[in-house]
Amino acid sequence: LAAIEVDESVLSIAELGHSLDIAMSDQLPEYLAAQTWLRRRLGEYLDVAPSEIEFVTDEHGQPAVAAPTTDLVFSFAYDSWTGVLAVSFRRELGVQVYGVVGAELPAGAVAASLSPTEAARFDESINPVRIYHQFMARKESLARALGDRFHKSLRDLDASGLSPVTLDGYEITDLNLGDVSVASVAHLPGLELKV
C-alpha cells in the first residue's frame, strides 16, 4: 500500500469522514492508501469507476458492495501497509492480515485467544509473535466469512494444523507474504484460489 498514489476524489463522504476521525494519528496515510486501492481493484472487477462504488456495512462493520448491483462478494484487510483483498461471486469468504515486524502481544493475549494446542505451539516456536498472529489471522478470517453466524470464542477454535486448516466447514489457507506479514483467507471447500 505504500506505493499507492492516494486519490481522495474516489472516496465516499463516509470514508472522508472517517479520515477526519483519524487525521491526527499515524494511521491516516495507510487508511487513505488502503481505501484508494480497494476502490480501484473493485472498480476493475465491476467495470465501473472507483468513485461509483457504494458500500454498506453489516452490524460487525464488514463492508459489502451496495451499488452497482452485483453478486461479487469481497473481504478486505490491511495492516502495516500490506493489504489483502479476496473476491468471489456468491461464495462467502473472509481475509485477515497482520504485520509482524516489530509487533508486540498485549498482556494476556495468548491465554485469552489461543487454544491449548495453539498455546503449546506458541511456547515451542522460535518466532512466537509470528505464530500467534498466524493463528489469529486464521481465526479472524473465519469470523469475517461467517459474519453474524460466528458465535465461538477464539480460544475454543484450534487453528494449529498445517494450511489449509478446516474449521466450521471452511478451509482456511495461509497466504505467503514473506517475512513482513501473515495472512489467511477462509473459503468454502472446493473454491479454487488464484493468488
GROMACS .gro file of C-alpha atoms in nm:
model
  195
    1LEU     CA    1   0.000   0.000   0.000
    2ALA     CA    2   0.296   0.235   0.049
    3ALA     CA    3   0.330   0.258  -0.332
    4ILE     CA    4  -0.035   0.361  -0.387
    5GLU     CA    5  -0.097   0.715  -0.507
    6VAL     CA    6  -0.386   0.829  -0.288
    7ASP     CA    7  -0.684   0.978  -0.469
    8GLU     CA    8  -0.932   1.125  -0.221
    9SER     CA    9  -1.171   1.210  -0.507
   10VAL     CA   10  -1.271   0.842  -0.534
   11LEU     CA   11  -1.361   0.815  -0.164
   12SER     CA   12  -1.713   0.844  -0.026
   13ILE     CA   13  -1.830   1.104   0.223
   14ALA     CA   14  -1.826   0.834   0.493
   15GLU     CA   15  -1.466   0.741   0.411
   16LEU     CA   16  -1.359   1.106   0.413
   17GLY     CA   17  -1.542   1.149   0.744
   18HIS     CA   18  -1.353   0.857   0.891
   19SER     CA   19  -1.028   1.006   0.765
   20LEU     CA   20  -1.108   1.318   0.967
   21ASP     CA   21  -1.161   1.100   1.274
   22ILE     CA   22  -0.810   0.957   1.242
   23ALA     CA   23  -0.645   1.270   1.094
   24MET     CA   24  -0.412   1.318   1.386
   25SER     CA   25  -0.297   0.956   1.401
   26ASP     CA   26  -0.021   0.781   1.212
   27GLN     CA   27  -0.290   0.555   1.060
   28LEU     CA   28  -0.427   0.817   0.820
   29PRO     CA   29  -0.185   0.766   0.527
   30GLU     CA   30  -0.229   0.387   0.545
   31TYR     CA   31  -0.609   0.419   0.561
   32LEU     CA   32  -0.628   0.654   0.260
   33ALA     CA   33  -0.398   0.430   0.056
   34ALA     CA   34  -0.598   0.121   0.153
   35GLN     CA   35  -0.934   0.273   0.060
   36THR     CA   36  -0.800   0.410  -0.269
   37TRP     CA   37  -0.651   0.071  -0.361
   38LEU     CA   38  -0.966  -0.118  -0.259
   39ARG     CA   39  -1.189   0.105  -0.473
   40ARG     CA   40  -0.957   0.079  -0.773
   41ARG     CA   41  -0.938  -0.300  -0.753
   42LEU     CA   42  -1.314  -0.344  -0.705
   43GLY     CA   43  -1.373  -0.098  -0.989
   44GLU     CA   44  -1.169  -0.326  -1.215
   45TYR     CA   45  -1.375  -0.630  -1.114
   46LEU     CA   46  -1.705  -0.443  -1.150
   47ASP     CA   47  -1.605  -0.244  -1.459
   48VAL     CA   48  -1.704   0.088  -1.301
   49ALA     CA   49  -1.519   0.398  -1.189
   50PRO     CA   50  -1.390   0.361  -0.831
   51SER     CA   51  -1.596   0.658  -0.716
   52GLU     CA   52  -1.920   0.492  -0.836
   53ILE     CA   53  -1.895   0.206  -0.585
   54GLU     CA   54  -2.122   0.235  -0.284
   55PHE     CA   55  -2.069   0.027   0.027
   56VAL     CA   56  -2.294  -0.088   0.307
   57THR     CA   57  -2.166  -0.232   0.631
   58ASP     CA   58  -2.320  -0.504   0.842
   59GLU     CA   59  -2.357  -0.494   1.220
   60HIS     CA   60  -2.000  -0.624   1.253
   61GLY     CA   61  -1.859  -0.343   1.040
   62GLN     CA   62  -1.788  -0.564   0.739
   63PRO     CA   63  -1.845  -0.387   0.407
   64ALA     CA   64  -2.031  -0.514   0.103
   65VAL     CA   65  -2.097  -0.358  -0.237
   66ALA     CA   66  -2.439  -0.187  -0.242
   67ALA     CA   67  -2.401  -0.033  -0.588
   68PRO     CA   68  -2.364  -0.125  -0.862
   69THR     CA   69  -2.584  -0.432  -0.821
   70THR     CA   70  -2.355  -0.733  -0.820
   71ASP     CA   71  -2.305  -1.088  -0.697
   72LEU     CA   72  -1.946  -1.001  -0.609
   73VAL     CA   73  -1.853  -1.082  -0.251
   74PHE     CA   74  -1.532  -0.943  -0.107
   75SER     CA   75  -1.330  -0.931   0.209
   76PHE     CA   76  -1.054  -0.677   0.264
   77ALA     CA   77  -0.800  -0.632   0.540
   78TYR     CA   78  -0.484  -0.428   0.578
   79ASP     CA   79  -0.215  -0.381   0.838
   80SER     CA   80   0.136  -0.235   0.832
   81TRP     CA   81   0.099  -0.120   0.472
   82THR     CA   82   0.002  -0.466   0.348
   83GLY     CA   83  -0.345  -0.505   0.200
   84VAL     CA   84  -0.521  -0.831   0.113
   85LEU     CA   85  -0.836  -0.843  -0.097
   86ALA     CA   86  -1.032  -1.162  -0.166
   87VAL     CA   87  -1.317  -1.163  -0.416
   88SER     CA   88  -1.568  -1.423  -0.519
   89PHE     CA   89  -1.907  -1.441  -0.680
   90ARG     CA   90  -2.184  -1.567  -0.450
   91ARG     CA   91  -1.934  -1.754  -0.227
   92GLU     CA   92  -1.866  -1.633   0.126
   93LEU     CA   93  -1.507  -1.571   0.223
   94GLY     CA   94  -1.300  -1.375   0.469
   95VAL     CA   95  -0.944  -1.247   0.497
   96GLN     CA   96  -0.723  -1.114   0.772
   97VAL     CA   97  -0.367  -0.982   0.765
   98TYR     CA   98  -0.122  -0.879   1.036
   99GLY     CA   99   0.211  -0.706   1.012
  100VAL     CA  100   0.458  -0.896   1.229
  101VAL     CA  101   0.775  -0.687   1.208
  102GLY     CA  102   0.810  -0.516   1.544
  103ALA     CA  103   0.469  -0.645   1.654
  104GLU     CA  104   0.409  -0.698   2.024
  105LEU     CA  105   0.149  -0.904   2.204
  106PRO     CA  106  -0.080  -0.744   2.461
  107ALA     CA  107  -0.061  -0.892   2.809
  108GLY     CA  108  -0.287  -1.193   2.839
  109ALA     CA  109  -0.342  -1.226   2.462
  110VAL     CA  110  -0.222  -1.586   2.443
  111ALA     CA  111  -0.437  -1.710   2.732
  112ALA     CA  112  -0.743  -1.523   2.605
  113SER     CA  113  -0.732  -1.624   2.240
  114LEU     CA  114  -0.527  -1.940   2.177
  115SER     CA  115  -0.645  -2.297   2.226
  116PRO     CA  116  -0.428  -2.524   2.444
  117THR     CA  117  -0.272  -2.683   2.134
  118GLU     CA  118  -0.201  -2.342   1.981
  119ALA     CA  119  -0.055  -2.218   2.309
  120ALA     CA  120   0.179  -2.518   2.317
  121ARG     CA  121   0.295  -2.442   1.960
  122PHE     CA  122   0.337  -2.078   2.060
  123ASP     CA  123   0.557  -2.179   2.357
  124GLU     CA  124   0.772  -2.403   2.133
  125SER     CA  125   0.809  -2.158   1.845
  126ILE     CA  126   1.131  -1.978   1.756
  127ASN     CA  127   0.911  -1.691   1.637
  128PRO     CA  128   0.616  -1.684   1.880
  129VAL     CA  129   0.485  -1.342   1.772
  130ARG     CA  130   0.456  -1.460   1.411
  131ILE     CA  131   0.287  -1.790   1.506
  132TYR     CA  132   0.041  -1.606   1.733
  133HIS     CA  133  -0.059  -1.368   1.455
  134GLN     CA  134  -0.088  -1.653   1.204
  135PHE     CA  135  -0.332  -1.835   1.431
  136MET     CA  136  -0.526  -1.511   1.481
  137ALA     CA  137  -0.534  -1.439   1.107
  138ARG     CA  138  -0.681  -1.785   1.051
  139LYS     CA  139  -0.949  -1.745   1.317
  140GLU     CA  140  -1.042  -1.390   1.225
  141SER     CA  141  -1.065  -1.473   0.855
  142LEU     CA  142  -1.320  -1.739   0.954
  143ALA     CA  143  -1.507  -1.485   1.169
  144ARG     CA  144  -1.524  -1.249   0.871
  145ALA     CA  145  -1.650  -1.525   0.641
  146LEU     CA  146  -1.921  -1.631   0.887
  147GLY     CA  147  -2.027  -1.280   0.987
  148ASP     CA  148  -2.318  -1.291   1.230
  149ARG     CA  149  -2.308  -1.673   1.229
  150PHE     CA  150  -1.977  -1.664   1.417
  151HIS     CA  151  -2.055  -1.731   1.783
  152LYS     CA  152  -1.749  -1.910   1.918
  153SER     CA  153  -1.478  -1.789   2.147
  154LEU     CA  154  -1.145  -1.760   1.966
  155ARG     CA  155  -0.995  -1.978   2.240
  156ASP     CA  156  -1.241  -2.257   2.154
  157LEU     CA  157  -1.114  -2.277   1.794
  158ASP     CA  158  -0.799  -2.472   1.717
  159ALA     CA  159  -0.629  -2.345   1.402
  160SER     CA  160  -0.294  -2.508   1.474
  161GLY     CA  161  -0.275  -2.752   1.182
  162LEU     CA  162  -0.093  -2.717   0.855
  163SER     CA  163  -0.251  -2.490   0.594
  164PRO     CA  164  -0.519  -2.533   0.475
  165VAL     CA  165  -0.692  -2.585   0.809
  166THR     CA  166  -1.060  -2.686   0.817
  167LEU     CA  167  -1.278  -2.509   1.074
  168ASP     CA  168  -1.660  -2.491   1.088
  169GLY     CA  169  -1.690  -2.620   0.732
  170TYR     CA  170  -1.446  -2.366   0.586
  171GLU     CA  171  -1.095  -2.415   0.454
  172ILE     CA  172  -0.851  -2.158   0.585
  173THR     CA  173  -0.548  -2.108   0.365
  174ASP     CA  174  -0.239  -1.911   0.463
  175LEU     CA  175  -0.107  -1.661   0.210
  176ASN     CA  176   0.267  -1.628   0.155
  177LEU     CA  177   0.352  -1.264   0.222
  178GLY     CA  178   0.716  -1.315   0.316
  179ASP     CA  179   0.865  -1.206   0.647
  180VAL     CA  180   0.673  -0.881   0.689
  181SER     CA  181   0.313  -1.000   0.730
  182VAL     CA  182   0.096  -1.307   0.780
  183ALA     CA  183  -0.246  -1.350   0.622
  184SER     CA  184  -0.517  -1.611   0.580
  185VAL     CA  185  -0.827  -1.649   0.367
  186ALA     CA  186  -1.128  -1.854   0.480
  187HIS     CA  187  -1.332  -2.001   0.197
  188LEU     CA  188  -1.580  -2.276   0.130
  189PRO     CA  189  -1.429  -2.610   0.025
  190GLY     CA  190  -1.385  -2.653  -0.348
  191LEU     CA  191  -1.328  -2.283  -0.417
  192GLU     CA  192  -1.021  -2.255  -0.638
  193LEU     CA  193  -0.786  -1.986  -0.509
  194LYS     CA  194  -0.596  -1.774  -0.758
  195VAL     CA  195  -0.329  -1.574  -0.580
   0.00000   0.00000   0.00000
